[in-house]
Structure formats: structure tokens, C-alpha cells
Short mmCIF file of the N, C-alpha and C atoms (twelve columns), coordinates in Angstrom:
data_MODEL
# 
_entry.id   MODEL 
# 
loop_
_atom_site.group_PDB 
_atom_site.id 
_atom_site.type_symbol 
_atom_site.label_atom_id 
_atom_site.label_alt_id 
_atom_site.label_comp_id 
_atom_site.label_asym_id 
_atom_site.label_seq_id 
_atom_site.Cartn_x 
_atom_site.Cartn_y 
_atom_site.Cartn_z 
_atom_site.pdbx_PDB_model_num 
ATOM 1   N N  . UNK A 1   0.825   -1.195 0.000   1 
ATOM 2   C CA . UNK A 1   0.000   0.000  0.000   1 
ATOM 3   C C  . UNK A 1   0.862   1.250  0.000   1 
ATOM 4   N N  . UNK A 2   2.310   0.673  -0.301  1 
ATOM 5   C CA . UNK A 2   3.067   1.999  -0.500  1 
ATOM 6   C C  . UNK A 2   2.365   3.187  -1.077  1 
ATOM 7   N N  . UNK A 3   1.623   3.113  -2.154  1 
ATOM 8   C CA . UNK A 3   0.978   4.290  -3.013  1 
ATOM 9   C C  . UNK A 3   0.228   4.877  -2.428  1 
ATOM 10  N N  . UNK A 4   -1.019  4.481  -1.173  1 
ATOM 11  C CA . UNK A 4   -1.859  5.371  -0.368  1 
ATOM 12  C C  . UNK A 4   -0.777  6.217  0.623   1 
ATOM 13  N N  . UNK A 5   0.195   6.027  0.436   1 
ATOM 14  C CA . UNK A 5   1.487   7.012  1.522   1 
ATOM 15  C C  . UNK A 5   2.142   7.802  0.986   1 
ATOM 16  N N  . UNK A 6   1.535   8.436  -0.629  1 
ATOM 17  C CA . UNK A 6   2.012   9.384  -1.084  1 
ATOM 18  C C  . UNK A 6   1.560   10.745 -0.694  1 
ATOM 19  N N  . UNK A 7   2.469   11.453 -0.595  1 
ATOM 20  C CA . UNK A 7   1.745   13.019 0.021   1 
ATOM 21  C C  . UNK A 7   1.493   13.444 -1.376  1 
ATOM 22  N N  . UNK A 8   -0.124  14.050 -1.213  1 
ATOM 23  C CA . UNK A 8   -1.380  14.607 -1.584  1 
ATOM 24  C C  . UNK A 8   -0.776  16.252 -2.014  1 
ATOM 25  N N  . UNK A 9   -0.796  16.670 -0.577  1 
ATOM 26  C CA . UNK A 9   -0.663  18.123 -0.695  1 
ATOM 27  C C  . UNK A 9   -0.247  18.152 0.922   1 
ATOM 28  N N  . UNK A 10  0.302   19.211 0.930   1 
ATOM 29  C CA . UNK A 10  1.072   19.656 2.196   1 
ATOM 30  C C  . UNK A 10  1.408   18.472 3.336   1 
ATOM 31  N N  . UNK A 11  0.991   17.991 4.341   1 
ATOM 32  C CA . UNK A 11  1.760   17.106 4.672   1 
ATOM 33  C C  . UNK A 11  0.521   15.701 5.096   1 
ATOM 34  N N  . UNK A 12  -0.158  15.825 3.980   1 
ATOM 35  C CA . UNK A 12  -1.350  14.936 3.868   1 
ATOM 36  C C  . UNK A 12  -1.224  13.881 2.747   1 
ATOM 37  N N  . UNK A 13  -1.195  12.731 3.132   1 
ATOM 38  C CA . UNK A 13  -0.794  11.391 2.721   1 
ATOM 39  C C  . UNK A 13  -2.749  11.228 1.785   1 
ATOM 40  N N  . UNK A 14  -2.240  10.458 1.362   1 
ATOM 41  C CA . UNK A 14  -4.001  9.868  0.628   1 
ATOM 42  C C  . UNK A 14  -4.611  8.975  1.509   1 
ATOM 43  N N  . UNK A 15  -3.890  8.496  2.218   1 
ATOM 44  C CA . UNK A 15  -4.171  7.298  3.042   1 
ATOM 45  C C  . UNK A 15  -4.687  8.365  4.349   1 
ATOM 46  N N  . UNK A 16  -4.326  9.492  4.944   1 
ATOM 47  C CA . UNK A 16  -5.367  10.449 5.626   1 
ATOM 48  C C  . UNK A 16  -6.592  10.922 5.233   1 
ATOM 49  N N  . UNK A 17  -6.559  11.453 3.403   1 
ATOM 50  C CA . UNK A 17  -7.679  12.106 3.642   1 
ATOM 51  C C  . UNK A 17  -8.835  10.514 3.197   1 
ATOM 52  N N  . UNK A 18  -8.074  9.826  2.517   1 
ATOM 53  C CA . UNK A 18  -8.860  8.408  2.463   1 
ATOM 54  C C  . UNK A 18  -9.580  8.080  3.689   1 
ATOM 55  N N  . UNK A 19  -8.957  8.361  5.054   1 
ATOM 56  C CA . UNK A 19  -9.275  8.018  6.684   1 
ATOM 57  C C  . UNK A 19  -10.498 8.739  7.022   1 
ATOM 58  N N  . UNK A 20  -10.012 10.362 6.657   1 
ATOM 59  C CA . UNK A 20  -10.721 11.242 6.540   1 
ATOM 60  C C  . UNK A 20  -12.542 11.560 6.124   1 
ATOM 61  N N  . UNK A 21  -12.441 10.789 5.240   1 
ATOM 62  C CA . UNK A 21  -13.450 10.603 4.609   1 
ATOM 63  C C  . UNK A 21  -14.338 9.441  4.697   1 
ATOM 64  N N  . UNK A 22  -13.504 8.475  5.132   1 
ATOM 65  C CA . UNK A 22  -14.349 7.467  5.904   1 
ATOM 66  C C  . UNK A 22  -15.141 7.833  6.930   1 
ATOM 67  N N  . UNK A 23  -14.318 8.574  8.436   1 
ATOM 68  C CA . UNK A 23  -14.402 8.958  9.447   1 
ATOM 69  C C  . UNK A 23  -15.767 10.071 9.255   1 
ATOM 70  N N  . UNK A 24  -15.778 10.589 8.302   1 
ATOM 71  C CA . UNK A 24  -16.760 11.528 7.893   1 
ATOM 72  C C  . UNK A 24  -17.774 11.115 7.795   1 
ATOM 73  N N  . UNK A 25  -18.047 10.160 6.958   1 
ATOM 74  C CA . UNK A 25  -19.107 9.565  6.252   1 
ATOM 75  C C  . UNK A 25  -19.879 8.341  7.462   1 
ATOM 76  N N  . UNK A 26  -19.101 8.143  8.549   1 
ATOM 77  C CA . UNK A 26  -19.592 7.406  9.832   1 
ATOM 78  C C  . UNK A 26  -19.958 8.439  10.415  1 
ATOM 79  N N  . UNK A 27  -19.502 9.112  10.957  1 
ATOM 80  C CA . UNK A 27  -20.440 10.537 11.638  1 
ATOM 81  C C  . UNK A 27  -21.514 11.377 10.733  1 
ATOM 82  N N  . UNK A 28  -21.518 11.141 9.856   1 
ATOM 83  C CA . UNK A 28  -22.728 11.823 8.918   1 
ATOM 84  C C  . UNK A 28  -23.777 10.994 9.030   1 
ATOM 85  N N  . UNK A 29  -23.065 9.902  8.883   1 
ATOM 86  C CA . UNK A 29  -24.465 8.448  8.896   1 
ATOM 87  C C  . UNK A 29  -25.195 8.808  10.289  1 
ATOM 88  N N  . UNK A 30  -24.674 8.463  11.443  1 
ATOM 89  C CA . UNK A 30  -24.953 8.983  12.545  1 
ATOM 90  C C  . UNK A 30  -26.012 10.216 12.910  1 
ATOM 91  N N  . UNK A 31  -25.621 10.859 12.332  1 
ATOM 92  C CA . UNK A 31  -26.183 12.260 12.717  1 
ATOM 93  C C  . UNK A 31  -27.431 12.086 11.819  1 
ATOM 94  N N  . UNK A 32  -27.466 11.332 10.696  1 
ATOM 95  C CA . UNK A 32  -28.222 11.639 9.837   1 
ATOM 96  C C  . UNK A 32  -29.635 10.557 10.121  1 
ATOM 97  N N  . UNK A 33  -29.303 9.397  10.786  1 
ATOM 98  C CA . UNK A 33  -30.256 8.265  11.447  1 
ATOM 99  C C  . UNK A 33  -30.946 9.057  12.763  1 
ATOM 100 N N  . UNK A 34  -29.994 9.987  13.345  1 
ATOM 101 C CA . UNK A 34  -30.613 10.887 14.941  1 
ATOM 102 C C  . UNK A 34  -31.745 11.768 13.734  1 
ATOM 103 N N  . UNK A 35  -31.013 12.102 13.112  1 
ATOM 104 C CA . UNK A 35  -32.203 13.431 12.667  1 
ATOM 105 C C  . UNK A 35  -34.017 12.621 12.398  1 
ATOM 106 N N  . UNK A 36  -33.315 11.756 11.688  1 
ATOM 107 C CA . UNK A 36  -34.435 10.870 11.047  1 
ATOM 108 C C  . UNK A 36  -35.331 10.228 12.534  1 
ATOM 109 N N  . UNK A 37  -34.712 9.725  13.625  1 
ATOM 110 C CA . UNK A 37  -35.197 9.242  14.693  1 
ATOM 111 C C  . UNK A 37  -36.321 10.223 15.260  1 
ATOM 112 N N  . UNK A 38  -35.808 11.450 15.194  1 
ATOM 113 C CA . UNK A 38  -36.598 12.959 15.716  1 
ATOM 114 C C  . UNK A 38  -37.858 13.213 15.137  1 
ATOM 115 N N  . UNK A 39  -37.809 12.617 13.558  1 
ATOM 116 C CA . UNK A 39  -38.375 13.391 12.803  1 
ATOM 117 C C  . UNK A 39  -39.548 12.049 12.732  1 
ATOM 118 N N  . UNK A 40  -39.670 11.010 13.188  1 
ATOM 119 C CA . UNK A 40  -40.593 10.087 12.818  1 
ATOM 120 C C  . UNK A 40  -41.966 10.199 13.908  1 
ATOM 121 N N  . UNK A 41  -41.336 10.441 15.088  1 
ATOM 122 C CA . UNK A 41  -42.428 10.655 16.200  1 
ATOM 123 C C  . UNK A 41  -43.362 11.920 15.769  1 
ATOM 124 N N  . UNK A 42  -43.024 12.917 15.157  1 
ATOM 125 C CA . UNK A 42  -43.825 13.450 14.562  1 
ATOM 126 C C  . UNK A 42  -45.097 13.719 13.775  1 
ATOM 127 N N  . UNK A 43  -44.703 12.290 13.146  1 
ATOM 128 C CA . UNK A 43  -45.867 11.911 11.779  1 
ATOM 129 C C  . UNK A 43  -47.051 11.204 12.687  1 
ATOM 130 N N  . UNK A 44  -47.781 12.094 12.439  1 
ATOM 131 C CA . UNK A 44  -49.384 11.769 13.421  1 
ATOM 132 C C  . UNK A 44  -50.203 11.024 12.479  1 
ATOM 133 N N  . UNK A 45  -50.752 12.536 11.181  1 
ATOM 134 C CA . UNK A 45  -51.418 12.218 10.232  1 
ATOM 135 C C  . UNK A 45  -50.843 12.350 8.864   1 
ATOM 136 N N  . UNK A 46  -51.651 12.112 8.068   1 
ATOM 137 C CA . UNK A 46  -50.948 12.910 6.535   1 
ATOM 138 C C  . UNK A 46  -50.628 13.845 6.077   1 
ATOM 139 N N  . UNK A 47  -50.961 15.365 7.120   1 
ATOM 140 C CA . UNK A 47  -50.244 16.881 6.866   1 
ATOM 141 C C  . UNK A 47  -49.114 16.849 7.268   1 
ATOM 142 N N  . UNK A 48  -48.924 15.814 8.317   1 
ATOM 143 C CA . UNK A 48  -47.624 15.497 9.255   1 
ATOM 144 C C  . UNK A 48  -47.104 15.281 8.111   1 
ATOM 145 N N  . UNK A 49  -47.336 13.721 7.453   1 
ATOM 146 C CA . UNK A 49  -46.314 13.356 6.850   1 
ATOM 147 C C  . UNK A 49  -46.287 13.742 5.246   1 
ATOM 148 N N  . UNK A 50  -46.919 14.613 4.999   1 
ATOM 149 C CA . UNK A 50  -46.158 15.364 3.546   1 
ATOM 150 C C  . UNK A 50  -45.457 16.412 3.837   1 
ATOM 151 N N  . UNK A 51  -44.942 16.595 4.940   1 
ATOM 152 C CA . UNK A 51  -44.262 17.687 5.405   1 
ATOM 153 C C  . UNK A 51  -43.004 17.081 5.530   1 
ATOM 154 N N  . UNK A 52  -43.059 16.306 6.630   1 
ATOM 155 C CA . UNK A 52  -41.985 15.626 6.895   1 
ATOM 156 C C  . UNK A 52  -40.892 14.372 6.406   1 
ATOM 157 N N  . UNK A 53  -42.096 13.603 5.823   1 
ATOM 158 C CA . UNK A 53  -41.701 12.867 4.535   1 
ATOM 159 C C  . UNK A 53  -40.533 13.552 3.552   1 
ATOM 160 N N  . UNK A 54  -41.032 14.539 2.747   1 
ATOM 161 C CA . UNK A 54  -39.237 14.857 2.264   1 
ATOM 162 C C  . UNK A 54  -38.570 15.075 3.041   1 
ATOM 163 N N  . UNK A 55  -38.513 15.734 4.395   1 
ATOM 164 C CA . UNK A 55  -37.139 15.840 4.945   1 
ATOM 165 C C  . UNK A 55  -36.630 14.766 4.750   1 
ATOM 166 N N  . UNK A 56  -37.150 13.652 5.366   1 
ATOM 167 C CA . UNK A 56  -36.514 12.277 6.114   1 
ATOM 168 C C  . UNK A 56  -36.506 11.485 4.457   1 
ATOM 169 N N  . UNK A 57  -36.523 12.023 3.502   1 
ATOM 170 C CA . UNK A 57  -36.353 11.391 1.777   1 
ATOM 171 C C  . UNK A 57  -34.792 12.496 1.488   1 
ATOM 172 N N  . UNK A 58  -34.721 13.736 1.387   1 
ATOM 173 C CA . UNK A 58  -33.276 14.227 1.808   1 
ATOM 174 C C  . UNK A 58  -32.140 13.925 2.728   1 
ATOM 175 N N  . UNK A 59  -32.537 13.342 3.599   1 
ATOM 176 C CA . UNK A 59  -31.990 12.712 4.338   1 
ATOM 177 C C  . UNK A 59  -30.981 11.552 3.793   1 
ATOM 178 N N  . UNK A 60  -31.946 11.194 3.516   1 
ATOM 179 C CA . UNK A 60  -31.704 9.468  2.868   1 
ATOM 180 C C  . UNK A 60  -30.998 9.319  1.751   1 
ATOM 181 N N  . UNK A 61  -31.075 10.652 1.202   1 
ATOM 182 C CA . UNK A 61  -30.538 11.063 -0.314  1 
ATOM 183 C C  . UNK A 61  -29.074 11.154 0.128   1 
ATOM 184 N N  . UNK A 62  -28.960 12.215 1.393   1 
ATOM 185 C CA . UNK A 62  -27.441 11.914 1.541   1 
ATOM 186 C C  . UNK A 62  -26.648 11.522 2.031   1 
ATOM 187 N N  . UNK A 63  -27.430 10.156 2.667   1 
ATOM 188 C CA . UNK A 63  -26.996 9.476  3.107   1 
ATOM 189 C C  . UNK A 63  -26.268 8.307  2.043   1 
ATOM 190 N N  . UNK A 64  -27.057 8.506  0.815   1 
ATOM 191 C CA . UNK A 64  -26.569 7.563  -0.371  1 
ATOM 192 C C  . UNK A 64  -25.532 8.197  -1.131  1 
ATOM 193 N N  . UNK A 65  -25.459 9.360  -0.663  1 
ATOM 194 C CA . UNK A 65  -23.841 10.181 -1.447  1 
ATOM 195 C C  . UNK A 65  -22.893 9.517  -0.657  1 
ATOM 196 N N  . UNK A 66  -23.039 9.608  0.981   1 
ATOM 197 C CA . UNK A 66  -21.924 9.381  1.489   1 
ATOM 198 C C  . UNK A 66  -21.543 8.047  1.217   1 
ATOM 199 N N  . UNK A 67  -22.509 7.272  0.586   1 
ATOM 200 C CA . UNK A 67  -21.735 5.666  0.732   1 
ATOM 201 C C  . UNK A 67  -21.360 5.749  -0.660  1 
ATOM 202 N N  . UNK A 68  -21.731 6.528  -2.236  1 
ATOM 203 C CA . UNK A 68  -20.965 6.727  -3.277  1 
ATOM 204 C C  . UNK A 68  -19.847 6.883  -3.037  1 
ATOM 205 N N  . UNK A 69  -19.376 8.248  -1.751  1 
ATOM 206 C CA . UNK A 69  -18.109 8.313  -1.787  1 
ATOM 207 C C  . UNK A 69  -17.322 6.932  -1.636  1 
ATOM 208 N N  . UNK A 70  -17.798 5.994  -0.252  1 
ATOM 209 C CA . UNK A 70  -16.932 5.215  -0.517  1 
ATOM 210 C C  . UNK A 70  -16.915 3.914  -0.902  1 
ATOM 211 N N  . UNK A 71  -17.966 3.819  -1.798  1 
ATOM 212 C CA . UNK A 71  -17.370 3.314  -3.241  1 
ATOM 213 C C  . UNK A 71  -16.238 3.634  -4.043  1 
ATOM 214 N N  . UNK A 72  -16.317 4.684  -4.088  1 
ATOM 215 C CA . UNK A 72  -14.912 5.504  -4.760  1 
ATOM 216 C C  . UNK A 72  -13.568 5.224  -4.513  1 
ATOM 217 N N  . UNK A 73  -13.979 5.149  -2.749  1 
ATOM 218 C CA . UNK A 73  -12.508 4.996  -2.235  1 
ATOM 219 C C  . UNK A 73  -12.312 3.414  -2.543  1 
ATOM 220 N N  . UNK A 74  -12.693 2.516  -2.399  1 
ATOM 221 C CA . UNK A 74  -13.129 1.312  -2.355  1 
ATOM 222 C C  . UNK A 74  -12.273 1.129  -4.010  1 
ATOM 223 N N  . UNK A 75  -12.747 2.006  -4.949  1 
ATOM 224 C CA . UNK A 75  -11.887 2.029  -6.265  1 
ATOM 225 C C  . UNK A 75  -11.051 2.284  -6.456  1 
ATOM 226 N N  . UNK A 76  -10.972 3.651  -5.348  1 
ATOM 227 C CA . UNK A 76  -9.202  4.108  -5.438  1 
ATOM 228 C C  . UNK A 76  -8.301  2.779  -4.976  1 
ATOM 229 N N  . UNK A 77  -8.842  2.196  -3.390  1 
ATOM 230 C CA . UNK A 77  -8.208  1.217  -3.105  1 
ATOM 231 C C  . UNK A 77  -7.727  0.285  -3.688  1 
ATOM 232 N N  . UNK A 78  -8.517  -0.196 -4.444  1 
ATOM 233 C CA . UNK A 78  -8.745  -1.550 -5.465  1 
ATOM 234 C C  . UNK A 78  -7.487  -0.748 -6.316  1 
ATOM 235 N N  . UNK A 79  -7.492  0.241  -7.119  1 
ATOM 236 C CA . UNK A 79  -6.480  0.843  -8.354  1 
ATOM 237 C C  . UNK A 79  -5.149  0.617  -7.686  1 
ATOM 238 N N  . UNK A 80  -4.857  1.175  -6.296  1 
ATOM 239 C CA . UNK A 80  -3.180  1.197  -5.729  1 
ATOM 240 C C  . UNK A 80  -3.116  -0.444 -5.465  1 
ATOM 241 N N  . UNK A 81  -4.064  -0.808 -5.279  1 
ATOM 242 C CA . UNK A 81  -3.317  -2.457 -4.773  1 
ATOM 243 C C  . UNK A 81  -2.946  -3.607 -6.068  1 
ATOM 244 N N  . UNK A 82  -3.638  -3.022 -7.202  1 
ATOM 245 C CA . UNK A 82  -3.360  -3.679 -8.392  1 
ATOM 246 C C  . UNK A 82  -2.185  -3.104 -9.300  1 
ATOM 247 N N  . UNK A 83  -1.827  -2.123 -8.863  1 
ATOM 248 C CA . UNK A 83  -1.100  -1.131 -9.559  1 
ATOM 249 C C  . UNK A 83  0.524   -1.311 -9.310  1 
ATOM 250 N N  . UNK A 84  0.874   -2.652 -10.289 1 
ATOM 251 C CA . UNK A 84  2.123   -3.069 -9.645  1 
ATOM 252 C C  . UNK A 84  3.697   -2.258 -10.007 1 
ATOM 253 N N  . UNK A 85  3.073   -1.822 -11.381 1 
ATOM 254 C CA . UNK A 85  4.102   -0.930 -12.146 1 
ATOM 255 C C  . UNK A 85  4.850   0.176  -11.667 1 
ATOM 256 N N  . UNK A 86  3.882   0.577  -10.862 1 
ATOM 257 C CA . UNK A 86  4.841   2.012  -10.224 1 
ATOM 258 C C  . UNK A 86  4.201   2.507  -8.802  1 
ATOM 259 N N  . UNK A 87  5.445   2.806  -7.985  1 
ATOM 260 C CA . UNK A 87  4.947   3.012  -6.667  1 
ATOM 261 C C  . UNK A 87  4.302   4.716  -6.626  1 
ATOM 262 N N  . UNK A 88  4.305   5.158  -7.727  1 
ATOM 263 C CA . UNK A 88  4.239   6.768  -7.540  1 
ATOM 264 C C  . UNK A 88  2.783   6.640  -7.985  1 
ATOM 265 N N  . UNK A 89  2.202   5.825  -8.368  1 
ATOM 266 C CA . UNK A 89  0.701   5.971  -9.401  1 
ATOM 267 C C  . UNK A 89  -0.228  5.185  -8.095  1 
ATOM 268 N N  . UNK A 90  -0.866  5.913  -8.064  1 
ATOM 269 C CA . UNK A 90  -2.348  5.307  -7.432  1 
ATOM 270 C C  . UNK A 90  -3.345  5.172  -8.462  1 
ATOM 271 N N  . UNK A 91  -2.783  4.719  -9.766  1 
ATOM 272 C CA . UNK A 91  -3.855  4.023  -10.667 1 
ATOM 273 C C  . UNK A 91  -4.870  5.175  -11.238 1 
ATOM 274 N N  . UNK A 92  -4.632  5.893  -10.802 1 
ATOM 275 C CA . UNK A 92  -6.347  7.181  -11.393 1 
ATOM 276 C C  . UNK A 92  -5.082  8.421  -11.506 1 
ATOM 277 N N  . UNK A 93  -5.793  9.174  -12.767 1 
ATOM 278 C CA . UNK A 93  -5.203  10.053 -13.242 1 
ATOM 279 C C  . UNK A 93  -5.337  11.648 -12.909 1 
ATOM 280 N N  . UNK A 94  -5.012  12.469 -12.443 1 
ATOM 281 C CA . UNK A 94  -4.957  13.538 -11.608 1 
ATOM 282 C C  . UNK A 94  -6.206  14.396 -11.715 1 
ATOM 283 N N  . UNK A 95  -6.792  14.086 -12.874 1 
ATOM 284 C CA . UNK A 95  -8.128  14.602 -13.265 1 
ATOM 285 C C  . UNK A 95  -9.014  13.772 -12.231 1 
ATOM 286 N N  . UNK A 96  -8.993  12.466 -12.343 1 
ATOM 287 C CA . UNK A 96  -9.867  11.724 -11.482 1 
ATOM 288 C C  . UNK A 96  -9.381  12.184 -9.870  1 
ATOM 289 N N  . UNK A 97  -8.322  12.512 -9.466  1 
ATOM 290 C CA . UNK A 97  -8.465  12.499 -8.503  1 
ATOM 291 C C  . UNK A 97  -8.819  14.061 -7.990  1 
ATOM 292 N N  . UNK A 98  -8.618  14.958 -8.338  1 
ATOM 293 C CA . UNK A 98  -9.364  16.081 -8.742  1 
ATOM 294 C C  . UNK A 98  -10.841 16.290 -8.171  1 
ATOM 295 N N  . UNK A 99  -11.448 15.309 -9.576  1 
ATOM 296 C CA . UNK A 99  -12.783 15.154 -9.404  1 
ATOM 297 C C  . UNK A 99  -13.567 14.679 -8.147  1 
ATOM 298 N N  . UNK A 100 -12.672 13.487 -7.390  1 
ATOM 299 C CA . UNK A 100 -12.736 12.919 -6.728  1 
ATOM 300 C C  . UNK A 100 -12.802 13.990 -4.959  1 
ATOM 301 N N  . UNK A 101 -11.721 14.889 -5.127  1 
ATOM 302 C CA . UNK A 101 -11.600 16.041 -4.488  1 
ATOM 303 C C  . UNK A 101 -13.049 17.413 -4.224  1 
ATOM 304 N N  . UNK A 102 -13.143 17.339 -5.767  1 
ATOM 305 C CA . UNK A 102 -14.241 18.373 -5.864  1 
ATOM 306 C C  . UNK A 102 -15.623 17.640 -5.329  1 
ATOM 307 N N  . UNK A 103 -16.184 16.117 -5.253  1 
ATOM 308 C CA . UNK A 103 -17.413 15.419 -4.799  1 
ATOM 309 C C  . UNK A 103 -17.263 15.494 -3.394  1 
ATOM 310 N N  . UNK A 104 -16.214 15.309 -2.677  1 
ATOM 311 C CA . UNK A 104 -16.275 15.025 -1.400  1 
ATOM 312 C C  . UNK A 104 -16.303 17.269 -0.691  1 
ATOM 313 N N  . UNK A 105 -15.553 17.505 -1.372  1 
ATOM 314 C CA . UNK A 105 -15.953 19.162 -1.006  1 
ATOM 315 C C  . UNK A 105 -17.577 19.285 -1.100  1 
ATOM 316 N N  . UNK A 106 -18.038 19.116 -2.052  1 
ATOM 317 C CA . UNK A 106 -19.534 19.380 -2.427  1 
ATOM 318 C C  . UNK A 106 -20.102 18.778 -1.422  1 
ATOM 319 N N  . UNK A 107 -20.434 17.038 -1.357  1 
ATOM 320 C CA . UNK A 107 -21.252 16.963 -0.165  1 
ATOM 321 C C  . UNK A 107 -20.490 17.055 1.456   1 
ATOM 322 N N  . UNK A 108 -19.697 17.692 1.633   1 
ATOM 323 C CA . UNK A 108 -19.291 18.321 3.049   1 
ATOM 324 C C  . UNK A 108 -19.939 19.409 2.924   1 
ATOM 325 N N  . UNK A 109 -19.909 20.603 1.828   1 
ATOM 326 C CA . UNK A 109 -20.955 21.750 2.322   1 
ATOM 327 C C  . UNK A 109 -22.341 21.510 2.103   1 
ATOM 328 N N  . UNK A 110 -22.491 20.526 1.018   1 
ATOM 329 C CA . UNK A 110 -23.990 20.175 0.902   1 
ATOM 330 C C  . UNK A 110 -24.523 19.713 2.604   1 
ATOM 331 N N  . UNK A 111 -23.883 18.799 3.128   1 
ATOM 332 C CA . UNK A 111 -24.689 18.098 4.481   1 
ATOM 333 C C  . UNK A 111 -24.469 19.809 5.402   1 
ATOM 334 N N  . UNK A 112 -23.222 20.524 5.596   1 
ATOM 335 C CA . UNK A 112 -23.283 21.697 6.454   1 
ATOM 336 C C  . UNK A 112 -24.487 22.808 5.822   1 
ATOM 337 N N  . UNK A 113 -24.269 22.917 4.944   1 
ATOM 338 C CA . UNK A 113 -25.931 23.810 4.763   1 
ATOM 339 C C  . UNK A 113 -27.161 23.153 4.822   1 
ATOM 340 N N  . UNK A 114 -27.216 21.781 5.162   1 
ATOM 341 C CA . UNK A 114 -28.619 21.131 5.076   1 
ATOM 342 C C  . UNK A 114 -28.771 21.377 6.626   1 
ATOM 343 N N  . UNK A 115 -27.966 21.123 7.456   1 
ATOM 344 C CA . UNK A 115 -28.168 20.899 8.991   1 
ATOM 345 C C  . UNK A 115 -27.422 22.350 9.371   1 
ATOM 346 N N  . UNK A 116 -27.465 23.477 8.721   1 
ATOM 347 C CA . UNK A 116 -26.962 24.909 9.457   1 
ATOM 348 C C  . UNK A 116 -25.554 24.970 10.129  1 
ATOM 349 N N  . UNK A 117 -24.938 24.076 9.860   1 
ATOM 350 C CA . UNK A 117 -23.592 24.244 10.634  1 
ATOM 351 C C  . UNK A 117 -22.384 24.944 9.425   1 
ATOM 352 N N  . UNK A 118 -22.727 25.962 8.696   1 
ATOM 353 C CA . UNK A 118 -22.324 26.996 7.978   1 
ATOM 354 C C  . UNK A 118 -21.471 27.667 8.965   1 
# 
């Protein structure tokens, strides 16, 4: 796994923000099952629950980003461990990892503006 121990950017290995983002995506889950727990005792009747119903359907929505992400990682993983040719390549090309950069930014402010912690 030499290749997840390449520094990223400043003194951040891939194999941190890889951690990183795991660690994230378990506390999001978390927070995101409490919200949903709150929000069910609520639903009395059917004004209740067309109200509340999408929240707890947004919810759920990003809760299915966070496990895309790690799928991803799950690919990145899979790319460095097959990737016998060179210890400098983690298999995905700087664009992908980029991209990969810009999804996990998005839903970190997506979940902080859904739950106000802006």
C-alpha cells in the first residue's frame, strides 16, 4: 500500500484524507439516522407526513452520497493495490483524482448547509 502514503498536498498522505473521509461519512451516517429518529415521532397524520416525509427522503438522499463516496474509495483502493508498475501511481489520473476532491468538497458543504452548521 506503499501508493496510499504518497503526500497529496502539504503534509497529507491519501491514506489520511482516504481516513478522513471514511471517518466523515460514519459521523454523517450517525447524525443523519438521529435526525431521522426525531423526525418520525412526529408523523401523526398525513399533513404530518407530507411535510416531513421529504425531509426524512433528503436525508436518505445523503446518506446515499456518502456511501458513493466510498465506493470511490473502495476504487481508489482496489487501483493502488493492483497497480504493480509504479509506486508513484495510485492508478487514477490527476483529473480523477481532482474530481474525486471536488465530490467530497460538495457533499461536506452540501450536508453543512442542510443541517446549518455553515
Amino acid at each position: 500500500m506503499g501508493a496510499l502514503d504518497n503526500v497529496v498536498f502539504g503534509k497529507k498522505k491519501f491514506s489520511d484524507i482516504l481516513n478522513e473521509i471514511y471517518d466523515n461519512q460514519k459521523r454523517k451516517e450517525k447524525q443523519i439516522s438521529g435526525l431521522i429518529s426525531e423526525l418520525k415521532p412526529l408523523i401523526n397524520d398525513i399533513g404530518d407526513a407530507t411535510l416531513i416525509v421529504p425531509l426524512i427522503k433528503e436525508y436518505m438522499e445523503i446518506g446515499v452520497r456518502n456511501d458513493e463516496q466510498l465506493i470511490k474509495m473502495a476504487t481508489i483502493i482496489q487501483r493502488a493495490l493492483n497497480n504493480s508498475s509504479s509506486d508513484d501511481s495510485l492508478g487514477i489520473t490527476e483529473e480523477e483524482k481532482q474530481q474525486l476532491m471536488e465530490e467530497l468538497d460538495k457533499l461536506n458543504s452540501n450536508f453543512e448547509e442542510k443541517n446549518g452548521n455553515k
